Structure formats: structure tokens, C-alpha cells
PDB file of C-alpha atoms in Angstrom:
ATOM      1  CA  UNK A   1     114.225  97.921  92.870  1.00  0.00           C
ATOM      2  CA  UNK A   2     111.085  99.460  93.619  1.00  0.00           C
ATOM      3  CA  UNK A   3     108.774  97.790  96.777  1.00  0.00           C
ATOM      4  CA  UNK A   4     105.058  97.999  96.177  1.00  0.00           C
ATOM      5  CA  UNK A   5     103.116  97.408  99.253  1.00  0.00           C
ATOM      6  CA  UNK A   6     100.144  97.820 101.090  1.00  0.00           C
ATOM      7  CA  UNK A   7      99.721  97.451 104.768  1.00  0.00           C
ATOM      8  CA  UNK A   8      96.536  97.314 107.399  1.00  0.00           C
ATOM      9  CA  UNK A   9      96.027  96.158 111.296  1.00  0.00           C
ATOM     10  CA  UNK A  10      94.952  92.772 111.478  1.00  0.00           C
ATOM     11  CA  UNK A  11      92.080  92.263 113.855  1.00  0.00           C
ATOM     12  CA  UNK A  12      92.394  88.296 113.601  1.00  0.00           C
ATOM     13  CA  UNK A  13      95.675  87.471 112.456  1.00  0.00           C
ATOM     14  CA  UNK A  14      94.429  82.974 112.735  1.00  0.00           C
ATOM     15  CA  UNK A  15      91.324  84.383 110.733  1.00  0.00           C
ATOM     16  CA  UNK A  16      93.773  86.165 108.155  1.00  0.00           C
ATOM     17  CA  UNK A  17      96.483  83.292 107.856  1.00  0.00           C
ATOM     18  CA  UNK A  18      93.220  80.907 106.522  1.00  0.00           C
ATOM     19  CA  UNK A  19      91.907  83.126 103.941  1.00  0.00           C
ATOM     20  CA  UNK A  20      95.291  83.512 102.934  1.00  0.00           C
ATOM     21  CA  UNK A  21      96.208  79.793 102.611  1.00  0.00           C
ATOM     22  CA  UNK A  22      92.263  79.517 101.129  1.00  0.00           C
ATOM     23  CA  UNK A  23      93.196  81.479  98.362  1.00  0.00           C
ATOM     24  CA  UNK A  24      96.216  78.638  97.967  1.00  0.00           C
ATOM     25  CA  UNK A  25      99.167  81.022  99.564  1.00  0.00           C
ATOM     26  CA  UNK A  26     102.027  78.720 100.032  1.00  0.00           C
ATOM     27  CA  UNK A  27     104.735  79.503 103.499  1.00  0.00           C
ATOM     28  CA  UNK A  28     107.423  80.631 102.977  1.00  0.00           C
ATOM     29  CA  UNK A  29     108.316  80.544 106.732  1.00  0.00           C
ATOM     30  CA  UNK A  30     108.557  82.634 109.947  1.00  0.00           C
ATOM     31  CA  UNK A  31     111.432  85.399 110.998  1.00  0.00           C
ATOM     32  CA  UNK A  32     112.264  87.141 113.783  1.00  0.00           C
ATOM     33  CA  UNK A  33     113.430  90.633 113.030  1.00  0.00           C
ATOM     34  CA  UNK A  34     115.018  93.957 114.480  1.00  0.00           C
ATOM     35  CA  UNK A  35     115.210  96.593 112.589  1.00  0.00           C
ATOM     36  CA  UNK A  36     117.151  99.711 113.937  1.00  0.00           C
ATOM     37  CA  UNK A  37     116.464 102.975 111.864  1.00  0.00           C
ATOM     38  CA  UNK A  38     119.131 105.558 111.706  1.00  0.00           C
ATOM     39  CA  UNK A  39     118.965 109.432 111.221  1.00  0.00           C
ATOM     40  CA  UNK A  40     121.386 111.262 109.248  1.00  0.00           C
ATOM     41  CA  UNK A  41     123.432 113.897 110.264  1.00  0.00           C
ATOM     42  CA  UNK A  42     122.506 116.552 107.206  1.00  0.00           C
ATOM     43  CA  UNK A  43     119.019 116.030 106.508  1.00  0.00           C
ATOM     44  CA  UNK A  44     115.318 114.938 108.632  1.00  0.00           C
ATOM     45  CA  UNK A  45     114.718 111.613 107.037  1.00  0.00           C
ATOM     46  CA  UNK A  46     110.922 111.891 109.246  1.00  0.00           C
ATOM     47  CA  UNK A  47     110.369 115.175 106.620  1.00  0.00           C
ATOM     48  CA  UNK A  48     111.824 113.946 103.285  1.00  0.00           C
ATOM     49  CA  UNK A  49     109.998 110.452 103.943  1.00  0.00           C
ATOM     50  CA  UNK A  50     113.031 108.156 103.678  1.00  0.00           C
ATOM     51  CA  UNK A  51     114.378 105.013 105.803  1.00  0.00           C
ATOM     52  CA  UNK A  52     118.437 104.186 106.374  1.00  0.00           C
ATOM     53  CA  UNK A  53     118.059 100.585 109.159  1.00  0.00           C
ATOM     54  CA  UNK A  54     119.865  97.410 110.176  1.00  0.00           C
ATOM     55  CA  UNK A  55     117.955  94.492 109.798  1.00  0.00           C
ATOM     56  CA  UNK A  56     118.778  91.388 111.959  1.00  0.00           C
ATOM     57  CA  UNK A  57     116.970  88.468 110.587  1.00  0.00           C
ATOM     58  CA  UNK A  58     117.375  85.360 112.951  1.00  0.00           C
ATOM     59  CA  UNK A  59     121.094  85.245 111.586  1.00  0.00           C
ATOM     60  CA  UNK A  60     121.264  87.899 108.808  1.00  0.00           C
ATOM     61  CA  UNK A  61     121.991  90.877 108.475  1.00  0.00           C
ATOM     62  CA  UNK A  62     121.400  93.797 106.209  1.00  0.00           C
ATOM     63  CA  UNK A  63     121.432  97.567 105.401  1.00  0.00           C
ATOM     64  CA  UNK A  64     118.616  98.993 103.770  1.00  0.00           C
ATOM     65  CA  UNK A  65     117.917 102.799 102.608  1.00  0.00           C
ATOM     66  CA  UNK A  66     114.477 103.136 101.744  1.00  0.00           C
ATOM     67  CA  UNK A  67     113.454 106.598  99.399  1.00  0.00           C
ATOM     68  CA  UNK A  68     110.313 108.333  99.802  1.00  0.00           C
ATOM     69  CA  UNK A  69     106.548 106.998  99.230  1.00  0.00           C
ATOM     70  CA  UNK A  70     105.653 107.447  95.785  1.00  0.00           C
ATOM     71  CA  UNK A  71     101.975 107.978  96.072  1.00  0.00           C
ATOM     72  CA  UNK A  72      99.571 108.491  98.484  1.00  0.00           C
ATOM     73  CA  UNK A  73      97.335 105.373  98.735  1.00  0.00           C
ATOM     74  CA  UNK A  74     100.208 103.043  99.142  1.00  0.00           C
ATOM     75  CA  UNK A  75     103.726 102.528 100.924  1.00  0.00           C
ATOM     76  CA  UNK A  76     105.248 102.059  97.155  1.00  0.00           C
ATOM     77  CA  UNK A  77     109.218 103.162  96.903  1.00  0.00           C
ATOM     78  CA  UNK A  78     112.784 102.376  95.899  1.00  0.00           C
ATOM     79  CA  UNK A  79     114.576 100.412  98.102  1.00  0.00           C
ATOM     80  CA  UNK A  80     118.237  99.516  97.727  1.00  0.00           C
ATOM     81  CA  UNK A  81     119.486  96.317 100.382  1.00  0.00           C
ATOM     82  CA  UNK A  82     122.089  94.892 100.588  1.00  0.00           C
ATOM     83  CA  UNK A  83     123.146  91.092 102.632  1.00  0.00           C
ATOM     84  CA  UNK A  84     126.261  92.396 105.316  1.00  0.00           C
ATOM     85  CA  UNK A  85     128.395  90.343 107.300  1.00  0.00           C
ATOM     86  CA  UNK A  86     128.580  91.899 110.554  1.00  0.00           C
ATOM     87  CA  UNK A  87     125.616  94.235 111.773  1.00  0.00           C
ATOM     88  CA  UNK A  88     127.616  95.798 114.836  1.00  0.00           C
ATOM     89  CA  UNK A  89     130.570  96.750 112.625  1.00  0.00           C
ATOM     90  CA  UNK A  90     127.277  98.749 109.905  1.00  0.00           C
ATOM     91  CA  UNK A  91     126.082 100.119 112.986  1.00  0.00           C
ATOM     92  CA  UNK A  92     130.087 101.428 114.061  1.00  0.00           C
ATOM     93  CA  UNK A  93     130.009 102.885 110.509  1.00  0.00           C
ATOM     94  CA  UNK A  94     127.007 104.993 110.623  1.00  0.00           C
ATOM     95  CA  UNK A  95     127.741 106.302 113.830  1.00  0.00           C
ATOM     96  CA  UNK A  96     131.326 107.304 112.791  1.00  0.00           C
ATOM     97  CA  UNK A  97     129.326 109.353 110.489  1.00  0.00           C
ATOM     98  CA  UNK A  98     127.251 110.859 112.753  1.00  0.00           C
ATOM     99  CA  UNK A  99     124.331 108.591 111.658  1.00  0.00           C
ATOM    100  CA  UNK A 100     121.887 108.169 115.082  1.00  0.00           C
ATOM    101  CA  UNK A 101     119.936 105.017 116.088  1.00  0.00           C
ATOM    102  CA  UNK A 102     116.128 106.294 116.409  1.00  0.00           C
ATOM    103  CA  UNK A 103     114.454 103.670 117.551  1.00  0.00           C
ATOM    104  CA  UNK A 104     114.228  99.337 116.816  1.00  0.00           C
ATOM    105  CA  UNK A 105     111.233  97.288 115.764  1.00  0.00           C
ATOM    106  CA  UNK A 106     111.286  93.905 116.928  1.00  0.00           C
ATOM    107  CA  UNK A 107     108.681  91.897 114.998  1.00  0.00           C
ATOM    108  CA  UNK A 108     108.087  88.319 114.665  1.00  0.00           C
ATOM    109  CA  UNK A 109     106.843  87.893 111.023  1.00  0.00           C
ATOM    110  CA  UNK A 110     104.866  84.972 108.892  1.00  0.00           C
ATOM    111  CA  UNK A 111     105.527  85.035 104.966  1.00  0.00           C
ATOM    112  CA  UNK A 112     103.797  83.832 102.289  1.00  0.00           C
ATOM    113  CA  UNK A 113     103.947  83.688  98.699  1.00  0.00           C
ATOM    114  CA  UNK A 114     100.573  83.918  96.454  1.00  0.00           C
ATOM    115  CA  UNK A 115     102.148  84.022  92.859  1.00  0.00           C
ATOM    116  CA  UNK A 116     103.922  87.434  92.710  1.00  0.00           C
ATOM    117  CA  UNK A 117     102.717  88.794  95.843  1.00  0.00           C
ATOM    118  CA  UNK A 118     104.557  88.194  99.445  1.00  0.00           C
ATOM    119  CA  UNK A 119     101.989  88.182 102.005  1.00  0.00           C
ATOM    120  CA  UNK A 120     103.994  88.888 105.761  1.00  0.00           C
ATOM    121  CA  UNK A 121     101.634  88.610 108.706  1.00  0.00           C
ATOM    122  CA  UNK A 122     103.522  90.455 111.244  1.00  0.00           C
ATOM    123  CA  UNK A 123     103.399  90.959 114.950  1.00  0.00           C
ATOM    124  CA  UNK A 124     105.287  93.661 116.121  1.00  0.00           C
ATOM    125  CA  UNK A 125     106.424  94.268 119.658  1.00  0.00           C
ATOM    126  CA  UNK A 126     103.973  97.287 121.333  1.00  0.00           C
ATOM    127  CA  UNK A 127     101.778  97.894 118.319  1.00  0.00           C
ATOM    128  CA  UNK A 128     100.055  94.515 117.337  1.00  0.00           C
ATOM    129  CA  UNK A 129      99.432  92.710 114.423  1.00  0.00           C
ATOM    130  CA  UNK A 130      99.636  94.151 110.854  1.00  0.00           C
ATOM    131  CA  UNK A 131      99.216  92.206 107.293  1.00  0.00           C
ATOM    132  CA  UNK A 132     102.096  93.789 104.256  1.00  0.00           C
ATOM    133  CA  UNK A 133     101.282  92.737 100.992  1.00  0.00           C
ATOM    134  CA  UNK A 134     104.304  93.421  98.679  1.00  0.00           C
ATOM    135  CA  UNK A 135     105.118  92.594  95.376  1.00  0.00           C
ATOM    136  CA  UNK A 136     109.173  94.051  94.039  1.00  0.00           C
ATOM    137  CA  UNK A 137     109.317  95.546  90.335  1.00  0.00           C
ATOM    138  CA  UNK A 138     112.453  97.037  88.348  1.00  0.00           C
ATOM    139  CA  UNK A 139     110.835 100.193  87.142  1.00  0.00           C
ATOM    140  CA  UNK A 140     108.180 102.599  88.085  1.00  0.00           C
ATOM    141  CA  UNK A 141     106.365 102.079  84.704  1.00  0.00           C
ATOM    142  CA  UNK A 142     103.610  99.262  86.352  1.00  0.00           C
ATOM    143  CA  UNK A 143     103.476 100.147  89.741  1.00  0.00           C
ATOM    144  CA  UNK A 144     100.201 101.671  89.916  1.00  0.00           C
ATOM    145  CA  UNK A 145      99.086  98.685  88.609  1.00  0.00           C
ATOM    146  CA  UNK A 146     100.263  96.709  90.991  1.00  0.00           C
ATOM    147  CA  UNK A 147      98.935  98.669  93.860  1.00  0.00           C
ATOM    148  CA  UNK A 148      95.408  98.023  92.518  1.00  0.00           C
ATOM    149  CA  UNK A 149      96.724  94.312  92.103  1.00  0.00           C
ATOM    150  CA  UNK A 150      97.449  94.186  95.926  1.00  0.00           C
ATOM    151  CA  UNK A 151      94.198  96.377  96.883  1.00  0.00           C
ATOM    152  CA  UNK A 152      92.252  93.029  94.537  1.00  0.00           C
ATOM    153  CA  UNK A 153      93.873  90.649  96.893  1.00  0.00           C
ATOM    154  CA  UNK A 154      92.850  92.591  99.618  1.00  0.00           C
ATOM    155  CA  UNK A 155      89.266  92.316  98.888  1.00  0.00           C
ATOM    156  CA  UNK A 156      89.916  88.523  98.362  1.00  0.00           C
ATOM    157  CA  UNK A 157      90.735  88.336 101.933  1.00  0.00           C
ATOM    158  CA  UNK A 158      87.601  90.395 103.065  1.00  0.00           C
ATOM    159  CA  UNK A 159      89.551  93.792 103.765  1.00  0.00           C
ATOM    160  CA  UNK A 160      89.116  97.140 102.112  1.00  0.00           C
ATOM    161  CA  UNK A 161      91.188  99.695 100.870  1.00  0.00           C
ATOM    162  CA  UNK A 162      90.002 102.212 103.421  1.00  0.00           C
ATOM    163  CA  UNK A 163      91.926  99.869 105.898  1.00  0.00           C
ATOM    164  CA  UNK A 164      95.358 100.235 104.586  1.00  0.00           C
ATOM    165  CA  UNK A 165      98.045 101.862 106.645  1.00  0.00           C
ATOM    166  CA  UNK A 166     100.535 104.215 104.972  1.00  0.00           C
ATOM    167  CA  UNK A 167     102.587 104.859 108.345  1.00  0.00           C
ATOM    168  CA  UNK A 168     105.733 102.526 108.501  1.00  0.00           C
ATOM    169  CA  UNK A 169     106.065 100.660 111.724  1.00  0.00           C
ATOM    170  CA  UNK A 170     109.120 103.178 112.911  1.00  0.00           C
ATOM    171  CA  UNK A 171     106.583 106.489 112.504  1.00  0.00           C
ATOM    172  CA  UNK A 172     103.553 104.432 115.034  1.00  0.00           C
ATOM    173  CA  UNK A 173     106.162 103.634 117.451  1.00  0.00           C
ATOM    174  CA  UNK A 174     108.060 107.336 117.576  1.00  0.00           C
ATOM    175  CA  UNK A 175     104.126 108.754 117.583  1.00  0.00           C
ATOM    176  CA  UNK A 176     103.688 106.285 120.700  1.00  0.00           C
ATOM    177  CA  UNK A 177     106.843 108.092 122.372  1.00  0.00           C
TER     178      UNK A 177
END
């Protein structure tokens, strides 16, 4: 599966949420979730631009490897995830494989569906508020499209694409460190 999305700060998150709902956005509902990123023992997933966390999701929980950004104006790339039963036991795993916890986001996030696109107003412990705007494909063959698709919808809610954020939440907080 192939996530295309586009992120920016949110100066107004209450400001955001009603253009969103305006534009006739219906919730999908609110999560609370910690993601801890892992690094591998054979390779610097901060160079090659990839992502291997545990999600918990109020009572979830799932693995995720995330490749590398496919272009350079969006956060577009595979991503492979997969529902687990027990996060701790994942999180044994890795480390018996010399896996390494890097850091955990904690964010408390608001989704939204507007046709195909998920709109996730999040707020994320120690670096503020942030709108995603994602829509998943199967193949790579339309996903340029759908980054201008997204950047459209942007404009619909008075942003820009100069405003879009290509950092993940992991690479603001280790800059932060």
C-alpha cells in the first residue's frame, strides 16, 4: 500500500476543524496514540529515510515499517502494517534482534474523512499542532496525482503548499534533542 500525504503546523487547529467540516468532512473520531520508532541493527534508517514503530492506539496495537519518501514535495511512501496482539511481546522481538527504541510520539489525534481523503488534526506532545492529509493507493501509477489532489484541498482550507512539512514527527522531536 502506498500512503500519500501531506502535512503542515496548524496555527488554529478550532479554525482548521470548521473549514474542514465546511467543506462537509464527516468524524471519524479521536485517538490517542504512541508510537515508538525503532533503529535497526545493520543499517541508519535516519539516512535511508525509512520508519520500523509500535503503534498503541487507545487499545490497539500495531507494527508498521514505513520505506522511504518518494518525492520531494510530499511525505508519499509504501507502508506495510499490520493489527498485533500484544505490543510489549513486538517490542521483546525487535530488541532480541538488536532493534533500539529511538524515541515515542504521544499524540492525541482528530480524523476525518472528506471522500477519499483522511484529514487527522493532530496534537502532538512537545511540538504542537499539525494537520496530515492522506489518501492510501495500491500502486505508484496515480500518486502524483493525488499529491496535487491533497495540495487542492489544501487551498480549500486556506493553506498553501509552501506550508507543508516533509519532516515526520520522530525527525522534529530527535532535532529538538
Amino acid at each position: 500500500m502506498i500512503e500519500v500525504e501531506v502535512k503542515a503546523r496548524v496555527k488554529d487547529p478550532k479554525l482548521v476543524e470548521r473549514s474542514i467540516v465546511a467543506l462537509g468532512a464527516s468524524p471519524i473520531g479521536i485517538e490517542t496514540q504512541a508510537d515508538t520508532y525503532y533503529s535497526a541493527p545493520y543499517r541508519d534508517f535516519a539516512k535511508t529515510d525509512e520508519a520500523l514503530r509500535i503503534r498503541v492506539q487507545d487499545d490497539k496495537y500495531f507494527l508498521t515499517y514505513k520505506g522511504p519518501k518518494m518525492d520531494t514535495v510530499s511525505k508519499t511512501r509504501r507502508e506495510y502494517e499490520v493489527e498485533v496482539n500484544d505490543a510489549n511481546c513486538i517490542g521483546d522481538i525487535l530488541s532480541s534482534l538488536s532493534f533500539s527504541p529511538v524515541a515515542t510520539i504521544v499524540k492525541k489525534r482528530k480524523k476525518y474523512r472528506l471522500g477519499d481523503f483522511i484529514i487527522s488534526l493532530d496534537e502532538v506532545r512537545n511540538l504542537g499542532d499539525f494537520m496530515e492529509v492522506e489518501i492510501s493507493i495500491r500502486d505508484s501509477k496515480s500518486y502524483e496525482e493525488k499529491v496535487e489532489s491533497i495540495f487542492r484541498l489544501f487551498e480549500k482550507l486556506g493553506m498553501n503548499r509552501d506550508e507543508s512539512i516533509r519532516k515526520s514527527y520522530l525527525e522534529m522531536i530527535l532535532e529538538r534533542s
